[in-house]
CSV table of C-alpha atoms and ligand atoms in Angstrom, one decimal:
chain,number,residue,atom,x,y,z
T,1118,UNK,CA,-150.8,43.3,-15.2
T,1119,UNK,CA,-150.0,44.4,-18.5
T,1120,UNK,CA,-152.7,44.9,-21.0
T,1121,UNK,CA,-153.5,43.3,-23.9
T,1122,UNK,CA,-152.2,46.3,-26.1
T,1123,UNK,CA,-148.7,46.5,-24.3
T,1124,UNK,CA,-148.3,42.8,-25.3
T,1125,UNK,CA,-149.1,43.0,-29.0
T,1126,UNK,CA,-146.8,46.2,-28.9
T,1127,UNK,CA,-144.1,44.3,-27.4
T,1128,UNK,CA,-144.6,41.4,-30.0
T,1129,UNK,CA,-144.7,43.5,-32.9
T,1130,UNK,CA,-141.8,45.6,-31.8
T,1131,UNK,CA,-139.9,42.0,-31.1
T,1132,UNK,CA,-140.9,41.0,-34.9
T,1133,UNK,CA,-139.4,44.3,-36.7
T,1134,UNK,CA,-136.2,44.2,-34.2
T,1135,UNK,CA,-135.9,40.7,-36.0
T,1136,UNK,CA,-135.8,42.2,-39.1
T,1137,UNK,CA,-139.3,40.5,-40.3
T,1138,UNK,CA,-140.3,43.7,-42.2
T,1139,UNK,CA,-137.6,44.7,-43.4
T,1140,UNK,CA,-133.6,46.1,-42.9
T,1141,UNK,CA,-135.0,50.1,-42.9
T,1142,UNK,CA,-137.9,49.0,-40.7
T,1143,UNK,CA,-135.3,46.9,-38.5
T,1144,UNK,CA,-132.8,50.4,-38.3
T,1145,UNK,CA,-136.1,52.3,-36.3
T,1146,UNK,CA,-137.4,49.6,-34.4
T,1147,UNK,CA,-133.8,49.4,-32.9
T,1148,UNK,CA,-133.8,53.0,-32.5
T,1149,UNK,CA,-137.2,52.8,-30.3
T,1150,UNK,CA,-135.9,50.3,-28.5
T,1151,UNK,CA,-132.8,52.1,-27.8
T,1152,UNK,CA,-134.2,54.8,-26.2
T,1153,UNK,CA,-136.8,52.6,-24.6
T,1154,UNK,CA,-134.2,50.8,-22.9
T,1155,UNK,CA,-132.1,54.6,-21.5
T,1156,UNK,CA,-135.4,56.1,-20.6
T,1157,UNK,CA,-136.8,52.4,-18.2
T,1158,UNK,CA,-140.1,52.6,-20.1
T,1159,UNK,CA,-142.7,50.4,-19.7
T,1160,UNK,CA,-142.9,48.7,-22.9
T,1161,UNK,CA,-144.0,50.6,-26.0
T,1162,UNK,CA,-147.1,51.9,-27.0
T,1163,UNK,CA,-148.7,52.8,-30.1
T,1164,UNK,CA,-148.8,55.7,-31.6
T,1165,UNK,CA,-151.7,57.3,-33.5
T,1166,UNK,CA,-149.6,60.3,-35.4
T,1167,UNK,CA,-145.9,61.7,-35.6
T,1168,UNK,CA,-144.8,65.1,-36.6
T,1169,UNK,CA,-141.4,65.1,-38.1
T,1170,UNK,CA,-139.1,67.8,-38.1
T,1171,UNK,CA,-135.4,68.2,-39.1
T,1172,UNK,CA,-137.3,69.2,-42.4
T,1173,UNK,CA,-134.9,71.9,-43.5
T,1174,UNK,CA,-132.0,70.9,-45.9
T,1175,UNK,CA,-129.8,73.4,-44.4
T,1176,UNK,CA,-130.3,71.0,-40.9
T,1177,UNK,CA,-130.1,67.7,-42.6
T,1178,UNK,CA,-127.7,67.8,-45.6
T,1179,UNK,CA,-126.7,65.5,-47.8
T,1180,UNK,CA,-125.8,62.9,-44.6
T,1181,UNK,CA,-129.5,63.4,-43.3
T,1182,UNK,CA,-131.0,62.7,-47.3
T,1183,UNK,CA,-128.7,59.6,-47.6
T,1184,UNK,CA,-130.1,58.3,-44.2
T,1185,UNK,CA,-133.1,58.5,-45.5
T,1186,UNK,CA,-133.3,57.2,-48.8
T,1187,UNK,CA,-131.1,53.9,-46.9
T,1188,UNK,CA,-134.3,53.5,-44.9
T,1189,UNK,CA,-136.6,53.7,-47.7
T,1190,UNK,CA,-134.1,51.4,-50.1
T,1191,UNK,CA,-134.2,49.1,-46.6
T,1192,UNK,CA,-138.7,48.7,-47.0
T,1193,UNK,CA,-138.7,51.1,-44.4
T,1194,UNK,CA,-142.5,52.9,-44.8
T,1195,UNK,CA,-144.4,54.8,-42.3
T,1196,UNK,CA,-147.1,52.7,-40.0
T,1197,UNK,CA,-148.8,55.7,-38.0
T,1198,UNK,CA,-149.8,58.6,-40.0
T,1199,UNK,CA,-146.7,61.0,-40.0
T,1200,UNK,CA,-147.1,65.0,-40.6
T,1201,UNK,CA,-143.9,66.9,-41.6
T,1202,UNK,CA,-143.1,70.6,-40.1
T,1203,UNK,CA,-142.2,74.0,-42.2
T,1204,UNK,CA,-138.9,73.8,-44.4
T,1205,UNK,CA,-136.7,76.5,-45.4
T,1206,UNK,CA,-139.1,78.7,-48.3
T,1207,UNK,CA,-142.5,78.0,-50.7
T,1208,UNK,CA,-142.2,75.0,-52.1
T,1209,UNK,CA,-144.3,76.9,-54.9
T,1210,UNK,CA,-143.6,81.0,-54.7
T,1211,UNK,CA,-140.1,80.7,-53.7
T,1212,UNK,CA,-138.9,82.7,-57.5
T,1213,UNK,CA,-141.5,85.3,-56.5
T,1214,UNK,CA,-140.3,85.9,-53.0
T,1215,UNK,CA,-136.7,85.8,-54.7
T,1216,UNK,CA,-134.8,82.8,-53.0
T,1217,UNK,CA,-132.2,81.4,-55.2
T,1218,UNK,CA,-133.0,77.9,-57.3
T,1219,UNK,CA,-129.9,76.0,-55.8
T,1220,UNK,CA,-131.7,76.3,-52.4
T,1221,UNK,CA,-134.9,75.2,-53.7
T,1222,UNK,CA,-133.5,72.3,-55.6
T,1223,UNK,CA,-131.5,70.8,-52.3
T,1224,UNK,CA,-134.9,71.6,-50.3
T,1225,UNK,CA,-136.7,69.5,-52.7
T,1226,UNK,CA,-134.6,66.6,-52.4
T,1227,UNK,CA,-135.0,66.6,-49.1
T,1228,UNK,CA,-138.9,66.6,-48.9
T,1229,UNK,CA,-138.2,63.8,-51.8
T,1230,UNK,CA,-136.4,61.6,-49.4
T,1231,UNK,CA,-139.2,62.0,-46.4
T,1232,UNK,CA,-142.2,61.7,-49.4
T,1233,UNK,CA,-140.1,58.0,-50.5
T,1234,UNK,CA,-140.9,57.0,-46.6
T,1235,UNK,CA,-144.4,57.6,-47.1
T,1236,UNK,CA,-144.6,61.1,-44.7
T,1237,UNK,CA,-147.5,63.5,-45.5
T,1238,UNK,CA,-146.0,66.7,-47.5
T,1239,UNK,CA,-147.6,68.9,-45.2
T,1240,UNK,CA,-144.7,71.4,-44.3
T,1241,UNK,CA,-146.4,73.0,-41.3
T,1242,UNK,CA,-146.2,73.2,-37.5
T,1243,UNK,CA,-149.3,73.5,-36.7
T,1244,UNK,CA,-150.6,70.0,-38.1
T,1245,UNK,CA,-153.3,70.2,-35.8
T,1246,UNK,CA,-154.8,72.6,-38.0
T,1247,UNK,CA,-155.0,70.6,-40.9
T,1248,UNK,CA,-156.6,67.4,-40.0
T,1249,UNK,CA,-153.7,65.7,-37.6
T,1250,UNK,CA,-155.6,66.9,-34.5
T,1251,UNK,CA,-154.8,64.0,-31.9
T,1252,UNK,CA,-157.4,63.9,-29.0
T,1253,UNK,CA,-157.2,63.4,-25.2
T,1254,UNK,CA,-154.9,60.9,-23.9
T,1255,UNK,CA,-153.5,59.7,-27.9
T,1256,UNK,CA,-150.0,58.3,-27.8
T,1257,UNK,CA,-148.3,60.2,-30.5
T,1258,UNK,CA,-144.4,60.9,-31.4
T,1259,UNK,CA,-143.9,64.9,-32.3
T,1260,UNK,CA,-141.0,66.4,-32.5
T,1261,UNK,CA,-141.5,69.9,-33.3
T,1262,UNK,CA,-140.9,72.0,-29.9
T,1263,UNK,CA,-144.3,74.2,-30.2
T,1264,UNK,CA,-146.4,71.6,-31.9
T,1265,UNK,CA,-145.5,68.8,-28.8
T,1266,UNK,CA,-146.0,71.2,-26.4
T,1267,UNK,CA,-149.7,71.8,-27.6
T,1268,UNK,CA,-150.7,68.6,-28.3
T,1269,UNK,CA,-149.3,67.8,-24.7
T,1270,UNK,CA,-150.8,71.0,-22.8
T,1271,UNK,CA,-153.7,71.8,-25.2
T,1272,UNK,CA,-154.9,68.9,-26.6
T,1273,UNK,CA,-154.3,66.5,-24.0
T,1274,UNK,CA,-152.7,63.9,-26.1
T,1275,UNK,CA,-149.3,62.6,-25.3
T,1276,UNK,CA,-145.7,63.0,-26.2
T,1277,UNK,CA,-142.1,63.3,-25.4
T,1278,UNK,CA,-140.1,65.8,-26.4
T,1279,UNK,CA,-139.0,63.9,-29.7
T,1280,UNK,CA,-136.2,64.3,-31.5
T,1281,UNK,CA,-136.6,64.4,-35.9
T,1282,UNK,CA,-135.3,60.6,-35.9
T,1283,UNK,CA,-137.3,59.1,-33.2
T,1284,UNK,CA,-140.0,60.7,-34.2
T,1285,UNK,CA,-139.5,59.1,-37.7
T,1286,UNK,CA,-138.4,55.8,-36.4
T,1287,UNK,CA,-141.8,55.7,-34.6
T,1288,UNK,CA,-144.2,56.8,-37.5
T,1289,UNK,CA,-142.0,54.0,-38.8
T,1290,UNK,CA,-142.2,51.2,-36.5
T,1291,UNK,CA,-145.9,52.5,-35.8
T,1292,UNK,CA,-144.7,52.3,-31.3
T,1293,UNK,CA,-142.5,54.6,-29.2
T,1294,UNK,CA,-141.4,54.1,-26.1
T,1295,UNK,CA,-144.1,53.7,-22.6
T,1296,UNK,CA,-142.3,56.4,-20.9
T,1297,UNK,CA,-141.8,60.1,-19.7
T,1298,UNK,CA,-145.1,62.3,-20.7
T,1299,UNK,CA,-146.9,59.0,-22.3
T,1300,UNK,CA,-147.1,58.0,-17.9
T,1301,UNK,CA,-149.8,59.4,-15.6
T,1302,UNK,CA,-147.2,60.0,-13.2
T,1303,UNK,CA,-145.0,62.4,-14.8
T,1304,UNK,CA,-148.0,64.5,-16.4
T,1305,UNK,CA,-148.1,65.7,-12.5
T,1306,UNK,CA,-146.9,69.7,-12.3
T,1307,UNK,CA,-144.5,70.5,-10.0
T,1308,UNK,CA,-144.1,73.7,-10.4
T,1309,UNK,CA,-147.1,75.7,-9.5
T,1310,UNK,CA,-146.7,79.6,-11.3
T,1311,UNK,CA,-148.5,81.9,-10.1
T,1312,UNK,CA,-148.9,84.8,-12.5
T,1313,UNK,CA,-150.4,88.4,-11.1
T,1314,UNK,CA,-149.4,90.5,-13.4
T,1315,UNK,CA,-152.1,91.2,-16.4
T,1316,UNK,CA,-151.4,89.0,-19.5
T,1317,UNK,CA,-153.6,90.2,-22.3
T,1318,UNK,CA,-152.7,90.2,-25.5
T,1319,UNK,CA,-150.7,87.4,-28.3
T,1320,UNK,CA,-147.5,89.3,-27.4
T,1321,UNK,CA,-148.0,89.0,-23.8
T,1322,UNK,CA,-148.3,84.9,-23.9
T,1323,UNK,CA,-145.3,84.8,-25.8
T,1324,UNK,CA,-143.5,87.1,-23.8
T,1325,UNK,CA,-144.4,85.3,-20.9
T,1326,UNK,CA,-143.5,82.3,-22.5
T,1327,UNK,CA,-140.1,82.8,-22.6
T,1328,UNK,CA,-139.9,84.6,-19.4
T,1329,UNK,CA,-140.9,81.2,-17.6
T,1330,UNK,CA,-139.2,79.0,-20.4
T,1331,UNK,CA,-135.9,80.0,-18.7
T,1332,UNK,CA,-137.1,79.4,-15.2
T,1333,UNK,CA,-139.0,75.9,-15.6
T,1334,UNK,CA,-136.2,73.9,-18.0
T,1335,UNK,CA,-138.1,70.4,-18.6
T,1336,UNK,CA,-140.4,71.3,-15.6
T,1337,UNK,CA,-144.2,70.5,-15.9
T,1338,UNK,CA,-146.3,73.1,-14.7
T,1339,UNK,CA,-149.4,74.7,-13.3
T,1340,UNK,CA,-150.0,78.4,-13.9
T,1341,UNK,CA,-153.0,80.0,-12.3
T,1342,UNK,CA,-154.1,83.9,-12.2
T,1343,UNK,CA,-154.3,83.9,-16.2
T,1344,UNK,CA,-157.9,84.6,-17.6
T,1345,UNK,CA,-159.6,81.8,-19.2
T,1346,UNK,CA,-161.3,83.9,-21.7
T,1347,UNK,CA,-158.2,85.3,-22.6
T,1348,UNK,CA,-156.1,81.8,-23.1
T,1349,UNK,CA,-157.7,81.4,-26.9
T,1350,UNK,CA,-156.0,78.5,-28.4
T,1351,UNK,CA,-153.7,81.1,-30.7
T,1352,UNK,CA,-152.6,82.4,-27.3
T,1353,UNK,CA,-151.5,79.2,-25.7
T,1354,UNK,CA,-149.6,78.6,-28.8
T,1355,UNK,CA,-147.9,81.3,-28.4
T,1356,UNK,CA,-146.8,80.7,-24.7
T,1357,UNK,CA,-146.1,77.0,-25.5
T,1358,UNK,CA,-143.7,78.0,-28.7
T,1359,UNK,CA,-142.1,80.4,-26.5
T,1360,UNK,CA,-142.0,78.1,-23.2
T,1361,UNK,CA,-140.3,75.6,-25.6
T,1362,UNK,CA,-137.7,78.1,-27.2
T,1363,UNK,CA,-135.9,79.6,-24.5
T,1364,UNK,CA,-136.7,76.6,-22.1
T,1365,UNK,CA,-137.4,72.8,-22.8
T,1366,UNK,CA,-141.1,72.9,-21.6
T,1367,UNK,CA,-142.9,69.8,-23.4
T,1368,UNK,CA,-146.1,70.2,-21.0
T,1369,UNK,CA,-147.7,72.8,-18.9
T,1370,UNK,CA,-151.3,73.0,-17.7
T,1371,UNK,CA,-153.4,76.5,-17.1
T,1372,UNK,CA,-156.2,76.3,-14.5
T,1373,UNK,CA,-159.5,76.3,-16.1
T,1374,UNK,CA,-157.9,77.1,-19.6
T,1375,UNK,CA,-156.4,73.2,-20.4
T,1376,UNK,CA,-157.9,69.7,-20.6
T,1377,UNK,CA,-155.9,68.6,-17.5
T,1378,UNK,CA,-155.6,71.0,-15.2
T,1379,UNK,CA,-158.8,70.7,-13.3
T,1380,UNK,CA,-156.7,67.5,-12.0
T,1381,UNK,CA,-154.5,69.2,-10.2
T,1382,UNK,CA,-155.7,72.7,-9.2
T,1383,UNK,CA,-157.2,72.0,-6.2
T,1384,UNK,CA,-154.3,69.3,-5.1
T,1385,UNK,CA,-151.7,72.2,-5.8
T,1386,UNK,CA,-153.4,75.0,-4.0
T,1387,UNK,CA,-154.5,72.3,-0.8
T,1388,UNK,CA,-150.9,71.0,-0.8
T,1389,UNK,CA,-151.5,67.9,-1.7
T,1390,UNK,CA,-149.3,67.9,-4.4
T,1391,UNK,CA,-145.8,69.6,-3.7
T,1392,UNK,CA,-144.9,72.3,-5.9
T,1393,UNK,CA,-141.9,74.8,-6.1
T,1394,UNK,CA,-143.7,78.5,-6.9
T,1395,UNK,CA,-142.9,80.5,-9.0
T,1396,UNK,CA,-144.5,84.2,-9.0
T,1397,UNK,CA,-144.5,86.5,-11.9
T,1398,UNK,CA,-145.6,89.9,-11.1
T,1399,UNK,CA,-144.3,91.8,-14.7
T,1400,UNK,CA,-143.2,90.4,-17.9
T,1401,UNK,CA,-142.2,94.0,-19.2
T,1402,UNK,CA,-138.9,92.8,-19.0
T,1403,UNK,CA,-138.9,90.7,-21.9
T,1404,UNK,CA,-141.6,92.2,-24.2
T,1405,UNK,CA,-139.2,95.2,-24.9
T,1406,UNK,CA,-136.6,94.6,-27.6
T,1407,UNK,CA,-133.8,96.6,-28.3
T,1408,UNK,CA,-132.3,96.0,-31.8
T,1409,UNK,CA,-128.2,95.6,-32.7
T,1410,UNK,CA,-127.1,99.2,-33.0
T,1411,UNK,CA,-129.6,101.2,-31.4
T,1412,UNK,CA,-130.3,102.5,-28.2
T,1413,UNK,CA,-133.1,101.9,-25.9
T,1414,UNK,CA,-136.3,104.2,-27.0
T,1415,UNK,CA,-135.5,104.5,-30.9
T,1416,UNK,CA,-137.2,103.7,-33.6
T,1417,UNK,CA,-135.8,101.3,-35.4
T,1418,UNK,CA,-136.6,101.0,-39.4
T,1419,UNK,CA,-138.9,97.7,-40.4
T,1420,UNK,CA,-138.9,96.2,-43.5
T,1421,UNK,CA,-140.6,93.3,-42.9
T,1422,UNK,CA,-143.5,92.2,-40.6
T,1423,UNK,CA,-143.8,88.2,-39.9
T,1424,UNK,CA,-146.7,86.5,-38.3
T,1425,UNK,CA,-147.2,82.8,-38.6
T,1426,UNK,CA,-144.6,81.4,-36.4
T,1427,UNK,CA,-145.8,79.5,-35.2
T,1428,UNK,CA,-147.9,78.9,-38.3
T,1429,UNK,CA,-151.2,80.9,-38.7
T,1430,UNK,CA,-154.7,79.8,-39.0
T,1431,UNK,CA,-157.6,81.5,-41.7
T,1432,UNK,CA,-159.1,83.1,-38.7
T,1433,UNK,CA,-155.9,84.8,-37.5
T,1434,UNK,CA,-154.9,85.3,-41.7
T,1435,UNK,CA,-158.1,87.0,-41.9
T,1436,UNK,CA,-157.7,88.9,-38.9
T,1437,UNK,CA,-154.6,90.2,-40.4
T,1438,UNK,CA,-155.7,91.1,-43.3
T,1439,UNK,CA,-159.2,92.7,-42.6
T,1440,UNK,CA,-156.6,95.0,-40.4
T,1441,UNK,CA,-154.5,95.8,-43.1
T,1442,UNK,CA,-157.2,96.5,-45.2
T,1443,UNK,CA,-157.3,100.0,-47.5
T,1444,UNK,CA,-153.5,100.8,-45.6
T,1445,UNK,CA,-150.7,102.0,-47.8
T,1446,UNK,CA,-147.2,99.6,-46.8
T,1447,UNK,CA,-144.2,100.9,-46.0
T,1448,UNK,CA,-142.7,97.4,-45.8
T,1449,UNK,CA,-143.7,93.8,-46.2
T,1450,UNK,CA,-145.9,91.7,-44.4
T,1451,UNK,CA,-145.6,87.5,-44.7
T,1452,UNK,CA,-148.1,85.7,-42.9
T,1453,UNK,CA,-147.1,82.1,-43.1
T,1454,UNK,CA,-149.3,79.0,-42.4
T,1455,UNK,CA,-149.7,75.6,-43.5
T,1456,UNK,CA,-150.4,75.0,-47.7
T,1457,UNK,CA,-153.8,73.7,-47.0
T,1458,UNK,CA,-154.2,76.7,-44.6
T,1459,UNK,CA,-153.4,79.0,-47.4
T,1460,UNK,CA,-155.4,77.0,-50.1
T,1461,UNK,CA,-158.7,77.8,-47.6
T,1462,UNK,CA,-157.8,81.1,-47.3
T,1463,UNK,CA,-157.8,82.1,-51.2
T,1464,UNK,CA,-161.0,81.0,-51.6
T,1465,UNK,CA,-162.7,83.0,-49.3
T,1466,UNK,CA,-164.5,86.0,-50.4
T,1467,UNK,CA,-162.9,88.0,-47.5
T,1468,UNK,CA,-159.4,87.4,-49.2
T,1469,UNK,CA,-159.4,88.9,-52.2
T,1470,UNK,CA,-160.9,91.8,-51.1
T,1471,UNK,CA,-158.3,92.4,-48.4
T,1472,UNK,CA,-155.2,91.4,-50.2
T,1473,UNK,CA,-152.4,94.4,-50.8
T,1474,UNK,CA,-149.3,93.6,-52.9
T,1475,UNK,CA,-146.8,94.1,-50.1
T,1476,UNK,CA,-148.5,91.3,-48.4
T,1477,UNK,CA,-147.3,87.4,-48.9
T,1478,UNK,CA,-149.3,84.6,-47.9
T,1479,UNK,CA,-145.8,81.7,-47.3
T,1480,UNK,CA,-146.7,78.8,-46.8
T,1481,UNK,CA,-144.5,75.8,-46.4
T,1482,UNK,CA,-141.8,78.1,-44.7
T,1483,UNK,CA,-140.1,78.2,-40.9
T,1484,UNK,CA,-138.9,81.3,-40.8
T,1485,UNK,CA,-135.8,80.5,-38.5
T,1486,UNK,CA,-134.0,78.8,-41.3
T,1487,UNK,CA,-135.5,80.4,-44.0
T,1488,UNK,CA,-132.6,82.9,-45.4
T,1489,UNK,CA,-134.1,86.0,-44.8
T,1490,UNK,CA,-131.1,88.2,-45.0
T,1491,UNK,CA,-130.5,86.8,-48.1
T,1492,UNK,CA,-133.1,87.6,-49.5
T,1493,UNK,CA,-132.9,91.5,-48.4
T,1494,UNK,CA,-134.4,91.8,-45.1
T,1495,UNK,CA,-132.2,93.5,-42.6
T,1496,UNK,CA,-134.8,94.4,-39.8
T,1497,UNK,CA,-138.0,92.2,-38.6
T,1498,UNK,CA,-141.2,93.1,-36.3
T,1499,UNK,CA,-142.5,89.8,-35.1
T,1500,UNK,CA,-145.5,89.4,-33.1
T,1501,UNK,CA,-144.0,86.0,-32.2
T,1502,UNK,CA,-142.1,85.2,-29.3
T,1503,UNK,CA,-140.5,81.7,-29.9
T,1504,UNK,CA,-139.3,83.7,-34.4
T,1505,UNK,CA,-137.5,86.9,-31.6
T,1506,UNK,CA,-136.0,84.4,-29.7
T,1507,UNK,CA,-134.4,82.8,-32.7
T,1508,UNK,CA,-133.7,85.7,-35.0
T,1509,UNK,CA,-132.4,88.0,-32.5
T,1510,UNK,CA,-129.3,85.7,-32.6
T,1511,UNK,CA,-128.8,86.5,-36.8
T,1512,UNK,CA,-126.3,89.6,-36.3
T,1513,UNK,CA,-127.5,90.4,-40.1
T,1514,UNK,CA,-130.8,91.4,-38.4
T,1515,UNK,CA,-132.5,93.9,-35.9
T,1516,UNK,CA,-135.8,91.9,-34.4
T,1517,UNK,CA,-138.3,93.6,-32.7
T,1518,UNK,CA,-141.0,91.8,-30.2
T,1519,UNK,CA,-143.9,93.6,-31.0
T,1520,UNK,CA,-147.9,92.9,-30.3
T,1521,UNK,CA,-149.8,92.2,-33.5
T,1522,UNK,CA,-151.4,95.5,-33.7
T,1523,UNK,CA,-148.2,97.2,-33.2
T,1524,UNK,CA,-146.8,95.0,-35.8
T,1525,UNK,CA,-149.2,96.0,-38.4
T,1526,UNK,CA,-148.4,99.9,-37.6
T,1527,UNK,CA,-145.5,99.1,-38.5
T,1528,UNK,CA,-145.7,97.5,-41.7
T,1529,UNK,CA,-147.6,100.9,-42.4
T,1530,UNK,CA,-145.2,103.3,-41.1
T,1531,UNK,CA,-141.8,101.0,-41.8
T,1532,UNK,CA,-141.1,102.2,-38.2
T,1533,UNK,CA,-141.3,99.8,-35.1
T,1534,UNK,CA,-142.4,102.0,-32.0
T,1535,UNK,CA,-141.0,101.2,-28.7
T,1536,UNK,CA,-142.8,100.1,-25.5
T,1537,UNK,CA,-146.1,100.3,-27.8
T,1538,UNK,CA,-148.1,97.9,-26.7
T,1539,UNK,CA,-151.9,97.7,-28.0
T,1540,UNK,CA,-154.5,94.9,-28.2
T,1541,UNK,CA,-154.0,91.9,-29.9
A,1928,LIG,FE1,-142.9,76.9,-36.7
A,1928,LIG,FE2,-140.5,77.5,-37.3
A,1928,LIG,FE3,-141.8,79.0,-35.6
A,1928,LIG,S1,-141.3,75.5,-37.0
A,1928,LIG,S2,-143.0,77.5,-34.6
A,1928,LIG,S3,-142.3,78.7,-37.8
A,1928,LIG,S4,-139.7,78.5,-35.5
């Protein structure tokens, strides 16, 4: 029997597919429905948030701003609460950090067009870090890879892996479709990855991340033999961004780490539920990172150090920069983060205090289509898995995979040191 909620979706979704709110309103209830319709989903359900990416004017272009401002000149207006990821620099620092005012100008339009549909200005990935948190078992429609993939695994709300569009046509229509990760069914791992190797520090999540990333596709998982007390939320992040990058992982669960685990742990290891396994025994394979040009083993010169992808809390800011404290740069270090992130972080006493010159606090920004070359960066120590994965593809750039502490040596030698791997 379907319940009362399913109903009213269905009639409201019928009601906008008529057109009864409006022509932009009518363009993304068709668009739900569409995909409703290829996916078999049980009706629609509503949703309590969308994250909307596709932010970048260098993705969208003029096409993707004139879709937009149809569907706002069509009444089209946002029903759920809708959250918008990183775009391509500081909406407000971009002179200072010397990117060109063409680029700025077209970036603005952009955010113009998503502000005109009544989206939140919030520019970040990590929403859930700035008040669009979504709780255990919420419908919601995200569409940024990392961002689903903790709301999914760490949060325990639910999501598909959304597209830009369908994520706006539901924060539009205010329903997505009853289908994929919204149904108990297909939450169900069935993969069962058994890690023995020792996974430690924020470089090791995301290295294993995109180890298993390339071996699970859209598989949901279950990975035992990770410590609990070291899967901190910043962790997890880090193996969903990189799960998601160099595979299509929207969920995973980690026994006695994630909401929904304790579910199936027992079923997996009793054989109740089937499961293909998967062992990983060493993820040195992939935490290494030899740059264009240079041979395994040398040092490679750094001139910038990037954290904050994805983007960073004020603990992990803090963090940073209490450990950069009193140290001479040799290159320069962005931390990026949400604005309200930042905005925190400059009023706390700790801040000033720790703050060096070389160091920029970006907010607003993705650094994977943010034109760092352009702006004179040739060679990049990351701490984050899912930013290597991307930027090792810019031939303009030499990337190394470093852990965070190894990262900050190097912002204070300008050398990244091979096969160094300390404590995050
Ligand atoms: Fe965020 Fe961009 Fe990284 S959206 S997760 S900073 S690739």
């Amino acid at each position: 029997m379907r319940s009362m909620a399913k109903v009213d979706a269905n009639e409201a979704m019928s009601r906008m597919l008529a057109g009864e709110s409006g022509a932009g309103t009518q363009v993304a209830a068709e668009m739900i429905a569409a995909l409703a319709k290829i996916y078999g989903a049980e009706g629609y359900v509503p949703i309590v948030s969308a994250q909307i990416a596709g932010v970048s004017y260098k993705n969208i272009g003029e096409a993707g701003i004139e879709f937009l401002e149809s569907m706002r000149k069509g009444g089209a207006r946002t029903r759920a609460r809708a959250t918008l990821n990183p775009c391509g620099l500081d909406l407000e620092a971009w002179r200072e950090l010397g990117f060109q005012e063409q680029f700025y100008k077209d970036q603005a339009r952009a955010l113009d067009a998503y502000r005109g549909l009544g989206i939140e200005m919030t520019c970040s990935c990590t929403p859930y870090l700035i008040g669009n948190a979504p709780g255990l078992g919420d419908h919601v429609a995200w569409s940024e890879s990392s961002a689903l993939s903790y709301a999914n695994s760490v949060l325990g709300a639910r999501t598909n892996r959304e597209g830009g569009p369908s994520a706006l046509a539901a924060a539009i229509t205010g329903y997505t479709g009853n289908y994929g990760l919204h149904l108990d069914e297909n939450r169900v791992p069935s993969v069962h990855v058994h890690v023995t190797c020792p996974v430690e520090t924020y470089q090791d999540f995301g290295s294993l991340g995109l180890m298993l990333g390339k071996k699970l596709g859209q598989s949901v998982s279950i990975i035992t033999g990770l410590q609990p007390g070291r899967c901190t939320p910043e962790r997890l992040r880090q193996l969903g961004a990189s799960m998601a990058a160099s595979g299509a992982v929207a969920l995973y669960h980690v026994a006695g780490a994630t909401p929904e685990a304790g579910a199936y742990t027992g079923k997996v290891a009793s054989g109740e539920i089937p499961t293909r396994l998967v062992e990983v025994a060493s993820i040195d394979d992939v935490s290494d990172v030899v740059p264009a040009g240079l041979a395994e083993g040398q040092p490679m010169a750094v001139d910038l150090v990037f954290v904050g992808c994805p983007h960073a809390s004020k603990g992990e800011a803090l963090d940073l920069l209490g450990a950069l404290e009193g140290r001479e740069l040799k290159a320069d270090v962005w931390i990026a983060m949400a604005r309200d992130v930042k905005r925190e972080l400059i009023q706390d006493a700790a801040f000033a205090k720790a703050m060096s010159p070389r160091v920029k606090l970006v907010a607003d920004t993705c650094i994977v289509v943010c034109p760092i070359d352009d702006l004179g960066y040739s060679s990049v120590a990351t701490n984050s898995g899912k930013a290597y994965f991307y930027l090792k593809n810019n031939p303009r750039l030499a990337v190394a995979h470093r852990d965070t502490a190894a990262c900050l040596d190097a912002a204070v030698t300008g050398i990244a040191i091979n096969k160094d791997r300390g404590e995050a």
